[in-house]
Each structure stands twice: as C-alpha cells, then as structure tokens.
C-alpha cells in the first residue's frame, strides 16, 4: 500500500530550510559526553524550533477538529467489538476493524502475521460448600488447565504468602490452596497470580485460587496470565475476589473446615493465526528509520479492554492522524504498531522483534502506552544520557499540556526486546491511581475513560513522536 | 427473662450520690427557654460529672477487654449467616443467632413478632442481544414481579431522566426502558430505582432496567427496593451496572438498535413471620423510661450485609455489653432493638411503633446506626433546642474519640416514626464517602469494615446512650 500525498502544514518550516540545523547538531554529537555548553545549546535550539508545530498539534487535539476524537474512536471500536482475547474471533474482528479504520483514515496500513496462544475459558464456576454454601465470584487464569468434568471438591488451606505455603508442608497435599496475599503493589503481588499454581502443586495441591491482584474490590475477580513451571504438575488456577479470600481466611483462622468445589472448562487449543497491525507515515528523508508508537489490540476476555489497552492502541493511531491532518511529514517514518497477544506475554511483539531486529540500527525510538490513557503526568524514558538530554528538551514542548517532566525508565512488555537491545524507549505515565481497580476485570470499560484525558495523551504522543522523527539525527544510543 | 445482677463499676458514683444534681436540673427546666446562665451551667455540670465514666467506657473499648470485639462479633455473625433478606431462612437464623448471643452475654433478650414481606429473587439474568451479544450483570429489584418464563425480549429506549422519558412519549410503548441517570446523590438519584418501573409502565414499557445508584462501579449491580404505583401495570424492574447503562446509551446515541432479553423468576410470597430482637439493661430508677439503640438485622440478599446494617446492629448490642461489663446500670432502661425488614421500608420498626406508641412519653431518645460503622465523625441529632443543649454537652464527653461535633438531623428509617411524633432521635455520622460503592451489592462484606473504626462507633454509642439514660431527667421535648 502507498502513502497518500500529504499537504504541507500551514506554518511548518519549508523543506528547503529543514537541513538548517544539521551542522550544529553534527558538531554536537562529536562533542557528546563532554557536557560542553555549545552542544546543549544547539540541540536545545533545534528542539525549541518545534515549538510552533508542537503548539499546532496540541491545539488541534485539545480544541480543534481532533478534539474528543480519541475517545470517540476508542468507544466506537470497543463498543462494537467488546473484549478480544488472544486466539478469539473477536480479536480477528478487532484487527480487521483497525485495518479498515486506519486505511480509511489515509494511513499506510499492513498486517504482519503472528502465531498466538489460543486459550479458552469455557464454562467455569466455584462454590464454597462448607461451612456454608456460597457462590464464589471467580475467573480462571490464562493458560490454566481445566478441572475434570465433574469438578474438583476439596478442603481449602488458606495461606498469606509463599513462605506461609511452604510452612504448611504436608497439609497442602490434596487440598485447594487459597492465596490470600495482601496487595502491596501490582509488580510485587502479581507473583502470586503468576506462580501460585506451580508453587502449590509442588506440595501436592489439587488447585489454586488466588486473591485478585487489586487494591480495591466490589467483589470483583481479576484475571490475567499465569505460568506453569516446567516439570511441575499442572493444576487448575483461578482468581477469586479479595472479599472471598478474606472470608475463607477468617473461617480457617477460626478452625472451621472450608471446602470448595471448582469447575473449569478451560483448555488450550493449537496456536492461532493473528497479526500485528501496522500503520505508517513514511519519512520523507530517511524512510528506513522509524519511530514506533504502540499499544496492544488484544485484551482479556472480560470487560471491553478499553483501558488495557484499547486506549494505548488508539492514541498511537490518533497521533499519526493528527500529524497527517496538519499536513506534517517527518524525516523518518512514524509507525503505529498495534500488537497482538500482549496479554499472553508480549507474543506478537516478540515475533515482531525477531522479524525486524536485523534492522535495529534504524529503530530511533520505541514508544508504548499500556498503563492507561488517563490524564498524562510525565513521559517515561529509557536511553543513554545523551538521549536523555535530547528528550529533556523535547518534553519542554509539552508545556501547554503541563507535562514537561521526563522520568527515568520507559516501560512496556512489547517494547522491552528493543530496549534491552539498546533502542531508546518511551512510555506514558498517567494518573493511574485507579488503574488496578479495573485491570483485567469486567470493570475495564469505556466508563473509566474520559475524552479530555485521552486528548491530552494523544497530543503528548503526537508531539513526542513527530519531533523525534523529524530531528536532524536519530537519538544517540 | 431477668437482668443478671450487675456489679458496680470501679470509680462510678455510688448510688447514694446519684440524686445530687436533681435540684439544679429541675431548676434548670423551670428556666427552660430563657437562656439563663444558671440552667446551662448546671446542666453542663451534671453532664460533665460523667467524664470519668465516659472515659472508662472509651478506654474499655479502645484499649481494654472490649477492644476489637465489635468487629469480631460482626464477622462471627455475618461470616456464619451471610446475607439475610426479609422472609428468608437466613433471616430466621440471624435472629436466632443474635437472640442466643445476646442472651449468653447476660442481657435481657426477647423477640417481638412482626409480619414481613417475602419477596424471592429466583433465577434471573439479562443479555444484550443486539447490536452484539453481551451478558448484562444485573440484580432484580425488591418487590419486582418476574418476567414470563420465556423472558421478555424487546428493543431498548435509553433515557437520562424522568423528563427525558416523558419526552419519548409513544416511542416507549413495548420497549424496555433503560434509565441511565447520572449519580448526583443517593437521596436524589434513588428515585429512579424506586419509581422508574411505574413511570416507564405509564408509557407502555414492558420492563425497566435502572442504572445502579452508586458513584463508583467495577461492573457492580446494586439492588434495593422499588415501589409500584397503585393502578399502574406492574412491569419487571432490575438494576444493571453503570457501565452497561452507559454502553447502551452510547449505542442508542449512535442510532444503533439495542435489544435486550430479560429473565426474572422473581415473585412475592405471602407475608412471613419474623421478629424484632430486643435486648435490655433495665433502668434502676425508671425502668419504664427507655433509650433505644438500634440497627437492622435484615439485609439484601447479596454480600454479607456487614455494612448495611450488621454494623449498626452489632454496635447497639456492643454498647449494652460494655455498660454491663463496667457494672454500670443507668436510671432508665437501655434497649437495643435489632429491627427486621428495614430494607422493605422499615416494616419491623413500623409494627414496633404501633405496638409501643401508647408509651411514647417514656421514650427518652431513639438512636439508630444505619449509615455504616466506619470511623465516626459526629453525632446527628433531632430534638428541641433545649434537648440540643443537653446533647451539645453530652458530645463533649466524646473528646477522647475526637467526635465532639453535634450535627442537626438525626436520621434512620426505623426511628423515623418516633422522631415524627416528637421523640428526640440520634444517628451516627461516619466517614461514609465509600458507603454507596458497596451498598446493596455483593461488595457489602466484612472487607469494608475495620476493627478500630467499629470500636470507636461502639464507644460513642455506649457513652451517649448511657449518659442520656442516666441523667436526672429525660431529654426535654
């Protein structure tokens, strides 16, 4: 497919002047690392020359024709498709939807094939049988095996940590382990969801029920992927609610015998065909050099996947739209990649890396938004000190958004392989204090999104991507 | 049943001194309304003489043998019984549980029979059929009729207010009305839950789905009672989640045809036998005069009914326990009443009022806790200006709890009839900013309660009840 002709932006520098800062910037690179004033001043000057174009981008998104468009696109998309777990028909629909939508938007779109895991939840349910009958809200965990058709009924042992589990020793055999770990942080506590089943199985447990990894619950189960350890028996694993984990913990602490019946029809089918969805504005000077903007298109099979990560996918598209709408075309290629099967461990992104890593020297910057598209507060960035200096100047262009903070450590499952190989990486820090309330649950819907916050994310995303892609030189490694 | 002998509290005024403030207080009443300094000083002096006993009560609860007992009692109770809707076997179990527990605690306990509504939910479910299939989390509303066995499938009309509904006119006939009203406050917004079905039925709707009345949702439906208007066709009524109401509103706004299938097995059986559960410490001087402390024992048929209103019931019991433990016995009778069928409109309390209203002149103060037992911030009070002056002094005794604020307007469905007839009423204002997140949902569990906050509620409740019951004179009307 071909890029449509793009008109010049009113007020943008004419092409004939675009080579103006080359000399200064090249000299700067030669002086790199010495901290000399001329380098900093010249680089700063080059970046500052984008102030007008940054203001145009921000204005178009916050109060111009692109206002509320990110939210509209996200709601049109997620309302139409719903959730879209790896291997599902919904994910196929989602990829087709975005392929068409971005093509109709005038972008250069193509699909790159990926083999993805195909886990299906099936019918499932859990009930506390003793000391009194009670339905337990639950969600099986991704990659879990199912139970036998008749289910598993067993006495429960409630533990508060992996250490507590080990201290139970022989008492775990034949039991269902309930992990009632406190929520400390997602990064720390998610270990129980990821490894709880195998740790319990090592001691002979027949199933594992893990307290959902969230600081706030309205009896809400949260799913996610879990990892079986090689050589350890695979037992069914599901998450239950904070409330029910605490209930069974209190009962067990009283010496009551707690018995649970678990039924899970989960199974893993052969890997399915899927695609990373790629849309581009090709660079006018160095089309082989790329700035990647990304989010993942797949989600869990609950809620709408609006927050995780429809928002990240949409602002990556939207950033390209805005740049196109303004008639801008940077030196380098802007590439929006909507990853597939991120939730299964960045599967689509890993295959993308394998396919493109030979070209790694042309990857200027990889950006990912996968922590929500609430109001942005900063850009997170991983790169060399010299690259950080450039980015420190770039974020000053975000002054109209009041987000001129550059924080260390860009992050994202999908951009991880590139960053580990030395490519600078950026991610979006947003007001995410409620993110894990909804994460991987039925509560991840459009109701948590706001048009204004999404506009701010899109504007930030567009300014950063455009300016980095248009600077005279790639970011120093 | 008889009150067990109660030992004297260490440090409490000996009985022989208990008539000391009579003269001053009587004089004060004669001067009532003139605002004279002597009246205020003498009343203040009498109340202030309870400082030591108030401190003893607070110490016993916050750091003595009663510490964490309120929470333990509530969790033992609600973990064992679970929820307990009017007419259910669980409510019978709950009443028997509390009768036995309070009797074993040494209180004088009896049951007063009440006829209560017996609505049963039955099997229920809702699904959006068009524009795409999606399960809708829902809860039928109390008193709703069911659907025919085959369910109701109809196109949806989404409205944002009663005015919006009326403006749809003929378009409502044969449709399911989805009320997507914004949450303003519980008091204001609950009108849609209460009256939505009949208002929709007046225009020919076949069912009503009401957005749950809550400011925060993790796809959580909240139930509650609804009222059919006389002479209007009774159509099935259920609550759905904020998320699904907003989803269907967005779809309808796009011009999409939204079709929902609703199945509800709800029905109303003949009234059931139930009881108000009453525990007393009889007054030594005026046993016929009473201070009522209360909460309701019934709940909705979801969650544990820990917050609404297990906590209120338990602190009313606990206040009597603490007073008994300290060997205190006030002049007047302290009566804990655990109402039945409050959720159906204060049914138990209304029958209690009818049974006892002839004795209204002996009702000194009616207290109810039904807004949660989170950390207390103030006592709410309805009474004459003269009574307010007394209570203003009483709350000064709560200085160790840092809750010396007296706010206007005591409230409570169950104490309403007495307050309307002129009896002073008090209620507990707590840190309730999250109350409606969990209210009438599966999230109303022990997980929202904390031992420390409940201790503070119990201590406040005990001090206020004891002092008012022991003052020389009843509160002026």
Coordinates of C-alpha atoms in Angstrom, one line a residue, chain A residues 25-264:
Chain A
X25 CA 23.7 19.0 15.6
X26 CA 26.5 17.0 14.0
X27 CA 29.1 19.1 15.8
X28 CA 27.1 18.5 19.0
X29 CA 27.4 14.7 18.5
X30 CA 31.1 15.0 18.1
X31 CA 31.3 16.7 21.4
X32 CA 28.9 14.2 23.0
X33 CA 29.7 13.3 26.6
X34 CA 31.9 16.3 27.3
X35 CA 29.0 18.3 28.6
X36 CA 30.0 21.3 26.5
X37 CA 27.7 24.2 26.5
X38 CA 27.6 24.6 22.7
X39 CA 26.2 21.1 22.2
X40 CA 23.4 21.6 24.7
X41 CA 22.5 25.0 23.4
X42 CA 22.4 23.9 19.8
X43 CA 20.4 20.8 20.5
X44 CA 18.1 22.8 22.7
X45 CA 17.7 25.3 19.9
X46 CA 16.9 22.7 17.3
X47 CA 14.2 21.2 19.6
X48 CA 12.9 24.6 20.5
X49 CA 12.4 25.3 16.8
X50 CA 9.5 22.8 17.0
X51 CA 7.5 24.9 19.5
X52 CA 5.1 26.2 16.9
X53 CA 4.4 22.8 15.4
X54 CA 4.0 21.3 18.8
X55 CA 1.5 24.0 19.7
X56 CA -0.4 23.3 16.5
X57 CA -0.6 19.7 17.3
X58 CA -1.8 20.4 20.8
X59 CA -4.3 22.9 19.7
X60 CA -5.7 20.6 17.0
X61 CA -6.3 17.9 19.6
X62 CA -7.4 19.9 22.6
X63 CA -9.7 22.4 20.9
X64 CA -9.6 21.7 17.2
X65 CA -11.0 19.2 14.8
X66 CA -9.4 16.3 16.6
X67 CA -10.9 17.2 20.0
X68 CA -12.6 14.1 21.6
X69 CA -11.7 12.1 18.6
X70 CA -9.5 9.6 20.5
X71 CA -12.4 8.9 22.9
X72 CA -14.8 8.6 20.0
X73 CA -12.6 6.2 18.2
X74 CA -12.0 4.1 21.3
X75 CA -15.6 3.9 22.1
X76 CA -16.7 3.2 18.6
X77 CA -14.1 0.4 18.5
X78 CA -14.6 -1.2 21.9
X79 CA -18.4 -0.8 21.9
X80 CA -18.5 -2.6 18.5
X81 CA -16.1 -5.4 19.3
X82 CA -16.0 -5.8 23.0
X83 CA -13.1 -7.7 24.5
X84 CA -10.7 -9.6 22.3
X85 CA -8.5 -12.2 23.9
X86 CA -5.7 -13.9 22.0
X87 CA -7.0 -16.5 19.6
X88 CA -10.6 -15.3 19.7
X89 CA -12.8 -14.4 16.8
X90 CA -13.3 -11.0 18.5
X91 CA -9.5 -10.4 18.1
X92 CA -9.8 -11.2 14.4
X93 CA -12.7 -8.7 14.2
X94 CA -10.7 -6.1 16.1
X95 CA -7.7 -6.4 13.7
X96 CA -10.0 -6.1 10.7
X97 CA -11.7 -3.2 12.2
X98 CA -8.5 -1.3 12.9
X99 CA -7.0 -2.2 9.5
X100 CA -10.0 -0.7 7.8
X101 CA -10.4 2.3 10.1
X102 CA -6.7 3.3 9.7
X103 CA -6.7 2.7 6.0
X104 CA -9.8 4.9 5.6
X105 CA -8.0 7.4 7.6
X106 CA -5.4 7.6 4.9
X107 CA -2.6 5.8 6.6
X108 CA -0.4 3.2 5.0
X109 CA -1.5 0.0 6.8
X110 CA -0.4 -3.5 6.6
X111 CA -0.6 -6.7 8.8
X112 CA 2.2 -8.9 9.9
X113 CA 1.3 -12.5 10.7
X114 CA 1.9 -13.9 14.2
X115 CA 1.1 -17.2 15.8
X116 CA -0.6 -16.7 19.1
X117 CA -1.7 -18.8 22.0
X118 CA -5.4 -19.9 22.0
X119 CA -6.6 -20.4 25.5
X120 CA -10.3 -20.7 26.0
X121 CA -12.1 -20.2 29.3
X122 CA -15.0 -22.5 28.8
X123 CA -17.7 -22.8 31.4
X124 CA -16.5 -22.2 34.9
X125 CA -17.6 -21.6 38.5
X126 CA -16.7 -22.1 42.1
X127 CA -18.7 -22.6 45.3
X128 CA -17.8 -22.7 48.9
X129 CA -19.6 -25.9 50.1
X130 CA -18.6 -25.8 53.8
X131 CA -19.0 -24.3 56.3
X132 CA -21.9 -22.8 54.4
X133 CA -22.8 -22.7 50.7
X134 CA -21.7 -19.6 48.9
X135 CA -21.1 -18.8 45.3
X136 CA -17.5 -17.5 44.8
X137 CA -17.1 -15.0 42.0
X138 CA -14.1 -16.2 40.0
X139 CA -12.2 -16.0 36.8
X140 CA -9.9 -18.8 35.5
X141 CA -6.4 -17.6 34.8
X142 CA -5.0 -17.6 31.3
X143 CA -3.1 -20.8 30.4
X144 CA -4.7 -22.7 33.2
X145 CA -5.8 -26.3 32.6
X146 CA -9.4 -27.1 33.4
X147 CA -10.8 -29.4 36.0
X148 CA -12.2 -32.9 35.3
X149 CA -15.8 -32.5 34.0
X150 CA -17.1 -33.4 37.5
X151 CA -15.0 -30.6 39.0
X152 CA -12.7 -30.7 42.0
X153 CA -14.1 -30.6 45.5
X154 CA -11.5 -30.4 48.3
X155 CA -10.8 -28.8 51.6
X156 CA -9.1 -25.5 51.5
X157 CA -5.8 -24.4 53.0
X158 CA -5.5 -20.6 53.2
X159 CA -2.1 -19.0 53.0
X160 CA -0.9 -15.4 53.1
X161 CA 2.4 -15.8 51.3
X162 CA 4.7 -18.3 49.6
X163 CA 6.6 -18.7 52.9
X164 CA 3.3 -19.4 54.7
X165 CA 2.6 -22.0 52.0
X166 CA 5.9 -23.8 52.5
X167 CA 5.3 -23.8 56.3
X168 CA 2.1 -25.9 55.7
X169 CA 4.2 -28.7 54.2
X170 CA 2.2 -31.9 54.1
X171 CA -1.0 -30.2 55.0
X172 CA -1.2 -28.9 51.4
X173 CA -1.4 -32.3 49.7
X174 CA -4.8 -33.0 48.2
X175 CA -6.1 -29.5 49.1
X176 CA -7.1 -26.4 47.2
X177 CA -4.7 -23.6 48.1
X178 CA -6.3 -20.2 48.6
X179 CA -3.7 -17.5 48.4
X180 CA -4.9 -14.5 50.5
X181 CA -1.8 -12.4 50.0
X182 CA -2.2 -8.7 50.8
X183 CA -1.9 -6.2 47.9
X184 CA 1.4 -4.4 48.1
X185 CA 1.8 -3.3 44.5
X186 CA 0.9 -4.9 41.2
X187 CA 4.5 -5.5 40.4
X188 CA 5.2 -7.4 43.7
X189 CA 1.8 -9.0 44.3
X190 CA 1.3 -10.4 40.8
X191 CA 3.8 -13.1 41.6
X192 CA 1.0 -15.0 43.3
X193 CA -1.1 -14.9 40.2
X194 CA 1.8 -15.9 38.0
X195 CA 3.4 -18.6 40.1
X196 CA 0.8 -19.6 42.7
X197 CA -0.4 -22.7 40.9
X198 CA 3.0 -24.3 40.5
X199 CA 4.2 -23.5 44.0
X200 CA 1.0 -25.0 45.4
X201 CA 1.3 -28.1 43.1
X202 CA 4.9 -28.7 44.3
X203 CA 3.3 -29.5 47.7
X204 CA 0.6 -31.7 46.2
X205 CA -2.3 -29.2 46.0
X206 CA -5.1 -30.0 43.5
X207 CA -6.0 -26.4 42.6
X208 CA -5.0 -22.9 43.4
X209 CA -7.4 -19.9 44.0
X210 CA -5.6 -16.6 44.1
X211 CA -6.9 -13.4 45.6
X212 CA -7.3 -10.9 42.8
X213 CA -4.4 -8.5 42.5
X214 CA -6.1 -5.2 43.2
X215 CA -6.2 -2.6 46.0
X216 CA -10.0 -2.1 45.7
X217 CA -12.7 -4.6 45.2
X218 CA -16.5 -4.6 44.9
X219 CA -16.4 -8.4 44.9
X220 CA -14.6 -8.2 41.6
X221 CA -12.4 -11.0 40.2
X222 CA -9.5 -10.0 38.0
X223 CA -7.9 -12.5 35.6
X224 CA -4.5 -12.5 33.9
X225 CA -1.9 -14.9 32.7
X226 CA -0.2 -17.5 34.9
X227 CA 2.9 -19.5 34.2
X228 CA 3.3 -23.2 34.9
X229 CA 6.8 -24.2 35.9
X230 CA 8.4 -26.9 33.8
X231 CA 8.3 -30.4 35.4
X232 CA 5.6 -29.4 37.9
X233 CA 2.1 -30.9 37.7
X234 CA -0.3 -28.5 36.1
X235 CA -3.3 -27.8 38.4
X236 CA -6.3 -25.5 37.7
X237 CA -5.7 -21.9 38.7
X238 CA -8.3 -19.2 39.1
X239 CA -8.6 -15.8 40.8
X240 CA -11.3 -15.2 43.4
X241 CA -12.3 -11.9 45.0
X242 CA -10.5 -10.1 47.8
X243 CA -13.7 -10.5 49.8
X244 CA -14.0 -14.2 49.4
X245 CA -10.3 -14.8 50.1
X246 CA -10.5 -12.9 53.3
X247 CA -13.8 -14.7 54.2
X248 CA -12.2 -18.1 53.9
X249 CA -9.1 -16.8 55.7
X250 CA -11.2 -15.8 58.7
X251 CA -13.1 -19.1 58.6
X252 CA -9.9 -21.1 58.5
X253 CA -8.4 -19.0 61.3
X254 CA -11.4 -20.0 63.5
X255 CA -10.6 -23.6 62.8
X256 CA -13.5 -24.1 60.6
X257 CA -13.3 -26.7 57.8
X258 CA -13.6 -24.9 54.5
X259 CA -14.5 -26.9 51.4
X260 CA -14.7 -25.6 47.9
X261 CA -15.9 -27.1 44.6
X262 CA -14.3 -25.8 41.5
X263 CA -15.3 -26.4 37.9
X264 CA -13.3 -25.1 35.0

